XYZ file of C-alpha atoms in Angstrom:
630
model
C -13.343 -33.477 -60.510
C -9.586 -33.135 -61.025
C -10.304 -30.047 -63.147
C -12.426 -28.554 -60.367
C -9.677 -29.303 -57.843
C -7.176 -27.494 -60.045
C -9.397 -24.404 -60.077
C -9.677 -24.335 -56.289
C -5.919 -24.781 -55.964
C -5.306 -21.838 -58.305
C -7.817 -19.796 -56.315
C -6.067 -20.434 -52.994
C -2.606 -19.808 -54.433
C -3.550 -16.564 -56.147
C -5.195 -15.276 -52.996
C -1.763 -15.086 -51.401
C -0.482 -12.659 -54.024
C -1.941 -9.437 -52.668
C -5.113 -7.501 -51.935
C -6.914 -4.880 -53.990
C -10.279 -4.109 -55.460
C -12.230 -6.544 -57.553
C -12.550 -5.827 -61.278
C -15.906 -5.767 -63.017
C -15.396 -9.109 -64.769
C -17.488 -10.949 -62.180
C -20.085 -8.236 -61.923
C -22.609 -8.609 -64.701
C -22.945 -5.434 -66.706
C -25.742 -5.108 -69.287
C -25.209 -5.233 -73.027
C -25.196 -1.722 -74.415
C -26.368 -0.956 -77.939
C -25.398 2.698 -78.056
C -26.846 5.448 -80.167
C -23.852 5.734 -82.465
C -24.004 2.044 -83.267
C -27.669 2.220 -84.112
C -27.245 5.161 -86.446
C -24.836 3.085 -88.491
C -27.099 0.043 -88.279
C -24.684 -1.846 -86.081
C -25.236 -3.869 -82.922
C -22.505 -4.064 -80.280
C -22.300 -6.821 -77.648
C -19.877 -6.173 -74.823
C -17.726 -8.553 -72.763
C -20.324 -9.056 -70.037
C -22.829 -10.693 -72.354
C -20.060 -12.698 -74.021
C -19.244 -14.265 -70.646
C -22.825 -15.427 -70.048
C -22.630 -19.254 -69.767
C -25.900 -19.560 -71.708
C -23.936 -18.968 -74.918
C -21.851 -21.905 -76.154
C -20.001 -20.169 -78.989
C -20.207 -17.229 -81.380
C -23.007 -18.816 -83.420
C -25.121 -19.501 -80.325
C -24.694 -15.910 -79.113
C -25.633 -14.301 -82.428
C -28.738 -16.466 -82.827
C -30.068 -15.054 -79.527
C -28.876 -11.456 -79.666
C -29.224 -10.326 -83.274
C -31.220 -10.662 -86.488
C -28.891 -13.390 -87.771
C -30.128 -16.921 -88.426
C -27.638 -19.642 -87.500
C -27.819 -22.875 -89.468
C -26.606 -25.317 -86.802
C -25.956 -29.032 -87.153
C -25.931 -29.546 -83.362
C -23.802 -28.744 -80.309
C -20.179 -28.431 -81.357
C -21.015 -29.231 -84.998
C -20.912 -26.951 -88.016
C -22.675 -23.599 -87.490
C -22.960 -21.170 -90.397
C -24.678 -17.805 -90.566
C -27.377 -16.321 -92.764
C -27.887 -12.558 -92.636
C -30.718 -10.841 -94.479
C -31.578 -13.997 -96.423
C -28.104 -14.429 -97.880
C -25.917 -17.542 -97.904
C -23.211 -18.581 -95.450
C -20.471 -17.152 -97.682
C -22.233 -13.768 -97.860
C -21.391 -12.832 -94.262
C -17.847 -11.755 -93.483
C -16.316 -12.603 -90.094
C -13.514 -10.160 -89.210
C -11.019 -10.271 -86.355
C -9.616 -6.809 -85.554
C -10.335 -5.835 -89.166
C -8.912 -8.987 -90.800
C -11.249 -11.410 -92.593
C -11.349 -14.944 -91.155
C -13.529 -16.441 -93.894
C -12.086 -19.587 -95.420
C -10.548 -19.037 -98.840
C -11.677 -22.566 -99.793
C -15.429 -22.445 -99.047
C -15.820 -18.710 -98.474
C -17.587 -19.063 -95.097
C -16.776 -19.425 -91.391
C -17.751 -22.178 -88.955
C -18.893 -20.193 -85.901
C -18.747 -23.313 -83.688
C -14.947 -22.895 -83.798
C -15.018 -19.376 -82.312
C -14.960 -19.443 -78.466
C -16.530 -16.383 -76.880
C -13.903 -16.393 -74.136
C -11.351 -15.169 -76.699
C -13.441 -12.087 -77.554
C -13.783 -8.754 -75.774
C -16.443 -7.306 -78.076
C -18.627 -8.531 -80.951
C -20.448 -6.239 -83.361
C -22.751 -6.939 -86.294
C -22.844 -4.666 -89.341
C -25.875 -5.139 -91.558
C -25.906 -4.959 -95.342
C -23.841 -2.274 -97.056
C -22.352 -1.089 -93.754
C -19.944 -4.044 -93.995
C -18.326 -2.523 -97.110
C -16.161 -0.290 -94.901
C -14.148 -3.403 -93.962
C -14.081 -5.181 -97.319
C -16.065 -6.877 -100.079
C -18.061 -10.100 -99.850
C -20.398 -9.201 -96.982
C -23.525 -8.982 -99.116
C -25.614 -9.864 -96.051
C -23.341 -8.063 -93.609
C -20.366 -8.693 -91.336
C -19.574 -9.931 -87.831
C -16.612 -8.131 -86.244
C -14.623 -9.646 -83.370
C -12.385 -7.383 -81.287
C -9.703 -7.873 -78.651
C -9.257 -4.750 -76.523
C -6.586 -3.558 -74.066
C -7.200 -2.363 -70.490
C -4.220 -0.233 -69.532
C -3.362 0.332 -65.873
C -1.185 -1.301 -63.255
C -2.697 -4.689 -62.539
C -2.162 -8.400 -62.065
C -5.287 -10.513 -62.201
C -6.409 -14.082 -62.583
C -9.795 -15.364 -63.667
C -10.797 -19.000 -63.957
C -14.096 -20.827 -64.358
C -15.422 -24.356 -64.592
C -18.759 -25.280 -66.181
C -20.487 -28.636 -65.861
C -23.521 -29.335 -68.017
C -25.849 -31.998 -69.347
C -24.706 -34.562 -71.909
C -21.183 -34.684 -70.520
C -20.346 -31.042 -71.120
C -17.316 -29.616 -69.300
C -15.702 -26.262 -69.911
C -12.616 -24.775 -68.293
C -11.474 -21.172 -68.876
C -8.383 -19.440 -67.551
C -7.274 -15.817 -68.022
C -4.143 -14.166 -66.662
C -3.738 -10.433 -67.177
C -0.908 -8.161 -66.108
C 0.801 -4.903 -66.948
C 0.900 -1.175 -66.333
C -0.006 2.077 -68.086
C 2.267 1.311 -71.039
C 2.263 -2.475 -71.422
C -0.406 -5.161 -71.096
C -0.271 -8.930 -71.464
C -3.434 -11.052 -71.589
C -3.298 -14.858 -71.765
C -6.437 -16.941 -72.258
C -6.752 -20.737 -72.221
C -9.869 -22.817 -72.893
C -10.812 -26.493 -72.737
C -14.281 -27.624 -73.787
C -15.764 -31.091 -74.241
C -19.172 -32.774 -74.467
C -20.596 -36.215 -75.262
C -23.852 -34.835 -76.743
C -25.588 -38.160 -76.126
C -29.065 -36.663 -75.687
C -32.312 -38.476 -76.418
C -34.510 -37.877 -79.466
C -37.638 -39.361 -81.020
C -36.835 -41.513 -84.034
C -39.539 -40.571 -86.539
C -38.237 -43.074 -89.069
C -39.006 -46.138 -86.911
C -42.438 -47.550 -86.176
C -43.769 -46.359 -82.821
C -41.357 -43.387 -82.763
C -39.100 -44.808 -80.009
C -36.667 -42.667 -78.029
C -33.025 -43.144 -78.969
C -29.738 -41.521 -78.076
C -27.488 -39.595 -80.406
C -24.228 -41.460 -80.962
C -20.837 -40.472 -82.336
C -21.302 -36.828 -81.301
C -18.450 -36.244 -78.841
C -16.177 -33.239 -79.308
C -13.088 -31.796 -77.624
C -11.877 -28.231 -78.160
C -8.646 -26.717 -76.859
C -7.209 -23.289 -77.419
C -4.904 -20.534 -76.240
C -4.774 -16.836 -77.082
C -1.965 -14.426 -76.235
C -2.469 -10.661 -76.603
C 0.242 -8.031 -76.091
C -0.336 -4.268 -76.096
C 2.466 -1.687 -75.970
C 2.131 2.092 -75.854
C 4.982 3.794 -77.695
C 6.048 7.453 -77.479
C 4.256 10.105 -79.530
C 0.767 8.530 -79.331
C 1.650 5.194 -80.883
C 0.202 1.776 -80.061
C 1.534 -1.652 -80.995
C -0.653 -4.773 -80.681
C 0.208 -8.439 -81.252
C -2.097 -11.459 -80.987
C -1.626 -15.199 -81.360
C -4.656 -17.540 -81.497
C -4.171 -21.340 -81.460
C -7.202 -23.615 -81.598
C -7.749 -27.358 -82.015
C -11.134 -29.040 -82.406
C -11.809 -32.784 -82.655
C -15.397 -33.591 -83.553
C -17.274 -36.806 -84.124
C -20.140 -35.941 -86.444
C -23.391 -37.746 -85.594
C -25.123 -39.481 -88.511
C -28.503 -38.444 -89.859
C -31.485 -40.177 -88.279
C -31.990 -41.916 -91.604
C -28.332 -43.025 -91.819
C -27.402 -45.202 -88.851
C -24.061 -46.704 -87.875
C -21.884 -44.314 -89.829
C -18.708 -42.813 -88.406
C -17.646 -39.311 -89.403
C -14.724 -37.463 -87.858
C -13.447 -33.944 -88.352
C -10.379 -32.297 -86.853
C -9.648 -28.577 -87.252
C -6.328 -26.965 -86.391
C -6.144 -23.181 -86.672
C -3.313 -20.699 -86.167
C -4.191 -17.024 -86.326
C -1.531 -14.373 -85.748
C -1.904 -10.621 -86.039
C 0.159 -7.493 -85.499
C -1.254 -3.966 -85.588
C 0.384 -0.547 -85.465
C -1.579 2.656 -84.738
C -0.385 6.255 -84.834
C -2.648 9.035 -83.550
C -1.910 12.511 -84.922
C -3.689 15.735 -83.938
C -6.398 15.406 -86.591
C -5.733 12.067 -88.241
C -5.135 8.387 -87.505
C -2.965 5.808 -89.254
C -3.431 2.054 -88.703
C -1.542 -0.839 -90.314
C -2.656 -4.416 -89.652
C -1.045 -7.624 -90.920
C -2.088 -11.202 -90.221
C -1.003 -14.736 -91.024
C -3.763 -17.364 -90.918
C -3.304 -21.124 -91.197
C -6.134 -23.669 -91.168
C -5.936 -27.442 -91.514
C -8.960 -29.725 -91.765
C -8.881 -33.527 -91.618
C -12.118 -35.357 -92.473
C -13.066 -39.043 -92.417
C -16.289 -40.747 -93.492
C -16.315 -44.479 -92.910
C -19.361 -45.352 -95.035
C -18.225 -43.247 -98.005
C -14.609 -44.367 -97.647
C -13.370 -40.778 -97.504
C -10.143 -39.717 -95.820
C -9.256 -36.178 -96.872
C -7.012 -33.356 -95.765
C -7.085 -29.703 -96.719
C -4.895 -26.795 -95.695
C -5.001 -23.063 -96.317
C -2.417 -20.412 -95.602
C -3.289 -16.736 -95.921
C -1.395 -13.497 -95.571
C -3.702 -10.513 -95.180
C -2.825 -6.894 -94.574
C -4.676 -3.574 -94.541
C -3.787 0.088 -94.135
C -6.289 2.685 -92.887
C -5.810 6.447 -92.808
C -8.510 8.761 -91.468
C -8.310 12.551 -91.514
C -10.405 15.700 -91.736
C -10.044 18.017 -94.723
C -12.081 21.235 -94.744
C -14.840 19.752 -92.578
C -14.886 16.556 -94.646
C -14.139 13.304 -92.792
C -12.065 11.143 -95.120
C -11.242 7.441 -94.755
C -8.720 5.872 -97.136
C -7.965 2.147 -97.058
C -5.794 -0.325 -98.964
C -5.877 -4.118 -98.610
C -3.829 -7.002 -99.971
C -4.698 -10.703 -99.532
C -2.681 -13.716 -100.607
C -4.321 -17.151 -100.214
C -2.773 -20.567 -100.813
C -4.839 -23.757 -100.611
C -4.013 -27.444 -100.996
C -6.481 -30.318 -100.627
C -7.162 -33.845 -101.779
C -9.922 -32.360 -103.924
C -7.514 -30.055 -105.758
C -5.209 -31.404 -108.443
C -2.554 -28.881 -107.424
C -2.027 -26.140 -104.879
C -4.040 -23.031 -105.745
C -2.986 -19.427 -105.179
C -5.088 -16.298 -105.341
C -4.088 -12.661 -104.887
C -6.433 -9.736 -104.504
C -6.178 -6.036 -103.768
C -8.822 -3.598 -102.566
C -8.845 0.186 -102.352
C -11.454 2.178 -100.484
C -12.188 5.879 -100.157
C -15.064 7.500 -98.289
C -15.956 11.101 -97.513
C -18.533 12.408 -95.020
C -19.764 15.946 -94.579
C -22.709 17.860 -93.156
C -24.248 19.656 -96.138
C -26.543 21.549 -93.773
C -26.806 21.475 -89.997
C -28.798 18.241 -89.630
C -28.111 16.425 -92.887
C -24.911 14.479 -93.424
C -23.961 12.788 -96.677
C -21.472 9.969 -97.092
C -20.060 8.914 -100.423
C -17.687 5.970 -100.772
C -16.190 3.806 -103.471
C -14.346 0.494 -103.196
C -12.437 -1.323 -105.909
C -11.700 -5.044 -105.931
C -9.043 -6.512 -108.193
C -8.591 -10.272 -108.464
C -5.136 -10.453 -109.997
C -5.070 -12.022 -113.470
C -8.875 -12.205 -113.374
C -11.526 -9.545 -112.816
C -11.898 -6.039 -111.366
C -14.983 -4.438 -109.803
C -15.950 -0.889 -108.816
C -18.444 -0.568 -105.948
C -19.973 2.858 -105.137
C -22.153 3.657 -102.112
C -24.184 6.718 -101.093
C -25.633 7.379 -97.637
C -27.736 10.242 -96.245
C -28.387 10.820 -92.528
C -30.957 13.243 -91.117
C -31.215 14.150 -87.450
C -34.610 15.391 -86.229
C -33.702 16.407 -82.685
C -37.114 17.803 -81.746
C -38.592 14.300 -82.122
C -35.458 12.386 -81.046
C -35.397 10.750 -84.476
C -32.519 9.764 -86.701
C -33.379 8.788 -90.282
C -30.943 7.306 -92.765
C -30.948 5.848 -96.259
C -28.210 4.199 -98.270
C -27.730 2.451 -101.582
C -24.797 0.816 -103.297
C -23.131 -2.268 -104.713
C -21.161 -5.192 -103.324
C -19.542 -8.288 -104.840
C -18.697 -11.817 -103.686
C -16.028 -13.517 -105.786
C -16.289 -17.342 -106.054
C -14.357 -19.350 -103.469
C -11.516 -21.683 -104.416
C -13.806 -24.698 -103.959
C -16.365 -23.095 -106.284
C -13.725 -22.678 -108.961
C -11.286 -25.562 -108.664
C -12.569 -28.444 -106.508
C -12.412 -31.748 -108.439
C -14.708 -32.861 -110.008
C -17.194 -30.171 -108.992
C -15.315 -26.922 -109.609
C -16.567 -24.549 -112.264
C -13.919 -22.161 -113.553
C -16.571 -20.385 -115.629
C -18.428 -19.107 -112.571
C -19.119 -15.398 -112.442
C -18.875 -13.316 -109.288
C -22.070 -12.612 -107.375
C -22.874 -8.920 -107.731
C -25.434 -7.226 -105.527
C -27.336 -3.963 -105.697
C -28.743 -2.955 -102.324
C -30.807 -0.225 -100.745
C -32.176 0.336 -97.254
C -33.899 2.979 -95.195
C -34.099 3.130 -91.427
C -35.223 5.223 -88.488
C -33.923 5.296 -84.912
C -35.797 6.750 -81.937
C -34.101 7.262 -78.581
C -35.065 9.171 -75.450
C -35.047 9.029 -71.667
C -38.258 7.954 -69.932
C -39.475 7.806 -66.316
C -37.622 11.009 -65.394
C -34.666 9.853 -67.481
C -34.103 6.831 -65.254
C -34.576 4.558 -68.266
C -33.230 4.878 -71.788
C -35.707 3.774 -74.459
C -34.347 2.934 -77.916
C -36.137 1.587 -80.960
C -35.255 1.203 -84.618
C -36.878 -0.017 -87.814
C -35.195 -0.874 -91.107
C -36.459 -1.804 -94.572
C -33.976 -3.403 -96.976
C -33.823 -4.712 -100.535
C -31.049 -6.639 -102.226
C -30.771 -8.036 -105.745
C -27.971 -10.589 -106.228
C -27.040 -11.278 -109.848
C -25.229 -14.533 -110.704
C -26.251 -16.090 -107.373
C -24.075 -19.199 -106.849
C -25.924 -22.384 -105.917
C -24.612 -25.938 -105.674
C -26.902 -28.378 -107.509
C -26.831 -32.172 -108.082
C -25.707 -33.479 -111.457
C -26.550 -36.616 -113.409
C -23.074 -37.946 -112.545
C -23.789 -38.238 -108.800
C -21.924 -35.180 -107.508
C -22.879 -31.555 -106.829
C -21.667 -28.652 -108.965
C -21.857 -24.863 -108.467
C -23.773 -22.842 -111.049
C -24.853 -19.238 -111.420
C -28.561 -18.584 -111.001
C -29.743 -15.615 -113.034
C -30.673 -13.650 -109.919
C -32.038 -13.845 -106.404
C -33.811 -11.135 -104.427
C -33.956 -10.590 -100.696
C -36.106 -8.011 -98.999
C -37.496 -7.525 -95.561
C -37.620 -5.533 -92.363
C -35.844 -5.479 -89.008
C -37.269 -4.131 -85.747
C -35.430 -3.487 -82.494
C -36.665 -2.288 -79.080
C -34.620 -1.808 -75.918
C -35.271 -0.406 -72.450
C -32.087 0.022 -70.452
C -31.232 1.142 -66.907
C -27.612 0.829 -65.802
C -27.823 2.876 -62.590
C -29.706 2.362 -59.345
C -30.159 -0.582 -57.011
C -31.796 -2.649 -59.728
C -30.056 -2.628 -63.080
C -32.229 -3.926 -65.864
C -32.400 -4.319 -69.589
C -35.149 -5.541 -71.861
C -34.701 -5.914 -75.599
C -36.620 -7.493 -78.425
C -35.791 -8.054 -82.082
C -37.892 -9.191 -85.009
C -36.935 -9.725 -88.623
C -38.953 -10.597 -91.703
C -36.955 -11.884 -94.656
C -38.165 -12.845 -98.126
C -35.326 -14.456 -100.080
C -36.465 -15.748 -103.452
C -35.354 -16.781 -106.916
C -37.495 -14.931 -109.464
C -36.164 -16.405 -112.709
C -36.596 -19.925 -114.098
C -33.446 -21.872 -114.857
C -35.250 -24.323 -117.162
C -38.765 -25.167 -118.352
C -39.563 -27.439 -115.413
C -38.036 -25.240 -112.711
C -40.516 -25.038 -109.810
C -38.395 -22.719 -107.651
C -39.408 -19.470 -109.353
C -40.842 -17.058 -106.799
C -40.241 -19.483 -103.925
C -38.368 -18.895 -100.684
C -34.771 -20.141 -100.742
C -34.192 -23.252 -98.646
C -33.292 -22.926 -94.949
C -34.080 -19.200 -94.838
C -36.836 -18.488 -92.262
C -39.202 -15.661 -93.141
C -39.789 -14.854 -89.468
C -37.312 -14.707 -86.589
C -37.611 -13.048 -83.193
C -35.820 -12.733 -79.844
C -36.835 -11.379 -76.445
C -34.263 -10.957 -73.655
C -34.505 -9.759 -70.061
C -31.460 -9.088 -67.865
C -31.736 -8.070 -64.206
C -29.024 -7.322 -61.658
C -29.631 -6.585 -57.972
C -26.414 -6.021 -56.027
C -24.591 -9.381 -56.318
C -27.510 -11.307 -57.812
C -28.449 -11.514 -61.488
C -31.080 -13.152 -63.693
C -31.097 -13.732 -67.460
C -33.909 -14.902 -69.706
C -33.990 -15.345 -73.476
C -36.840 -16.432 -75.747
C -36.145 -17.243 -79.387
C -38.587 -17.947 -82.218
C -37.576 -19.424 -85.584
C -40.223 -19.648 -88.305
C -40.686 -22.458 -90.796
C -37.846 -23.217 -93.191
C -38.436 -24.811 -96.568
C -36.100 -27.694 -97.382
C -37.048 -28.125 -101.065
C -36.662 -25.502 -103.773
C -40.353 -25.848 -104.773
C -41.356 -25.133 -101.129
C -43.334 -28.399 -100.918
C -41.317 -29.698 -97.953
C -40.549 -27.789 -94.772
C -39.325 -27.934 -91.195
C -41.840 -26.598 -88.631
C -41.236 -23.471 -86.587
C -39.917 -23.767 -83.044
C -39.423 -21.686 -79.896
C -36.643 -21.921 -77.328
C -36.657 -20.516 -73.796
C -33.446 -20.280 -71.735
C -32.906 -18.848 -68.252
C -30.078 -18.578 -65.740
C -29.242 -17.017 -62.372
C -25.939 -16.014 -60.821
C -24.596 -14.873 -57.474
C -21.187 -13.358 -56.700
C -19.605 -13.726 -53.253
C -16.602 -12.034 -51.735
C -14.230 -14.731 -50.518
C -10.951 -13.445 -49.037
C -9.345 -10.066 -49.502
C -9.792 -9.162 -53.132
C -10.950 -12.573 -54.267
C -14.468 -13.215 -55.499
C -16.356 -16.370 -56.370
C -19.376 -16.334 -58.687
C -21.905 -19.156 -58.950
C -24.197 -19.599 -61.964
C -26.869 -22.111 -62.903
C -29.215 -22.285 -65.852
C -31.657 -24.251 -67.943
C -31.723 -24.318 -71.750
C -34.753 -25.273 -73.812
C -36.935 -25.031 -70.713
C -40.056 -26.022 -72.652
C -38.333 -29.247 -73.797
C -39.109 -28.561 -77.457
C -38.314 -31.325 -79.956
C -36.982 -29.621 -83.068
C -34.596 -29.859 -86.001
C -32.579 -26.927 -87.304
C -31.364 -29.133 -90.177
C -33.465 -31.964 -91.618
C -32.953 -35.315 -89.837
C -30.538 -33.840 -87.319
C -32.147 -33.727 -83.845
C -31.238 -30.960 -81.439
C -30.844 -31.168 -77.616
C -33.915 -31.321 -75.396
C -34.091 -29.645 -71.983
C -30.627 -29.426 -70.423
C -28.867 -27.823 -67.460
C -25.555 -26.304 -66.441
C -23.780 -25.012 -63.343
C -20.709 -22.807 -63.335
C -18.260 -21.649 -60.693
C -15.788 -18.870 -61.376
C -13.034 -17.299 -59.342
C -11.348 -13.943 -59.765
C -8.432 -12.244 -58.095
C -6.900 -8.867 -58.868
C -3.808 -7.203 -57.494
């Protein structure tokens, strides 16, 4: 209650500053997936959907609003992503163009990415991720922080109270003018996660409570934007985040204590120069991550730390009706851990060149090539070809693309003791996809109807998989190959004008991800679905806004997931239904208060995303937010 009192005190104090119009932060605007994004097979989620209290973190959002499958170990626990049947390390997570994937394990824990720090999230599927770098065999998730120039001074704060001891406090202070902007964001999030579950390992299946699941997350982000003379823009961002998590034991492993603490520092500076017919951008970032892990039963106390310097240069221009994009990247990674005999360094460079041109009026071709050079190791050349055809008479856009990508082994894959395998080969993929987008106005153009369908195929040679050894530890090895193929469907009906603003969208994805070659005589995994990759996944969302009232509903279906390589054991499918309502009220002058309430897992489904790790049953939340703008 002291936190809530602090919010009200801030609200009263800020109300004395001045009076002006309210910004659109409180007003709920719909998510827009625009035509340009769809033609490049990209989904864009704007700030209004990011602020929806239904979504706990980046992983929770993407599981409900995209084709991605999130492998979650529970609220606040590890959450990794699978895109198009690929592994967690096959999806790149970029922040303003800079990769945030760990150099040690190659992946990102999306539970450590608060949505409050993001202004926009986009998902690039398959080969479309190659424009930002290698490694995204499944695709890429791009996080953006954006400026809002104009004379202003505003404050936004919110407090959320939920089931299982969840509390969340957000604070944003924004100020500046037409040339300079400063945005400060602070978050505090905690939960006990002591929900009930049915213990299927005990006779009679009694109800028990999850223990040792509490987490606390704290963070601050500072963004500065400065317009310089002659169409120049300078941006600087600092992101500090601390997470302390108690990791609940498996149902089958009682009375074990696991702790994990993550400390992250992300800093970035970006310079942009806009010429008459070209653009130059230079981005540099320093990333530092420290992880401390304890496991009482196993007697493990370990610490790991990574420091990365990453920079990229982009130059875009038009030459004789050809759109050209040239890019150069340099990454330096340093890692030290109890599992490494010595500190490990890795340096890599990438060069990228793409050219786009209309060969005839409605057909555009795009040809690109990217090179990856791991210094003192290997080099790779990755071509890509894309063709777009616009059939305006039928409101259709058809595209096809094919190319290569590569994922180089992580530092853990190569050097972790005793598991590392320095003889690992890079995972090399050959991909192809074809898609169609249909978009037109309906009901006298009051509604915008959009639909898309995509077929994709991906062959990954030297697929890296960690397997148990006769010595009691796991070791990474190269499978001969793995294939993923499937389809993605998207439908949206959108109306952003009128008394009732509404949006309906639905997604469905079918993914077959299989190993087609035997590793040994008794290998039973040949032709079987890879573990924890659902063949079927679907989402249905409905957003309504009437004046100062809004309603959100989301339904999510996850198909069965096999948990053994021979597909003899599986986790059943499950469905989740969430809903929330909100109401904004004008308080005094230019101050607004918004009230929200919602229910998650309305159907009270008992399910496991990971074997022997129960997930929360039906739960509730309420949220109050205050906004003032001068």
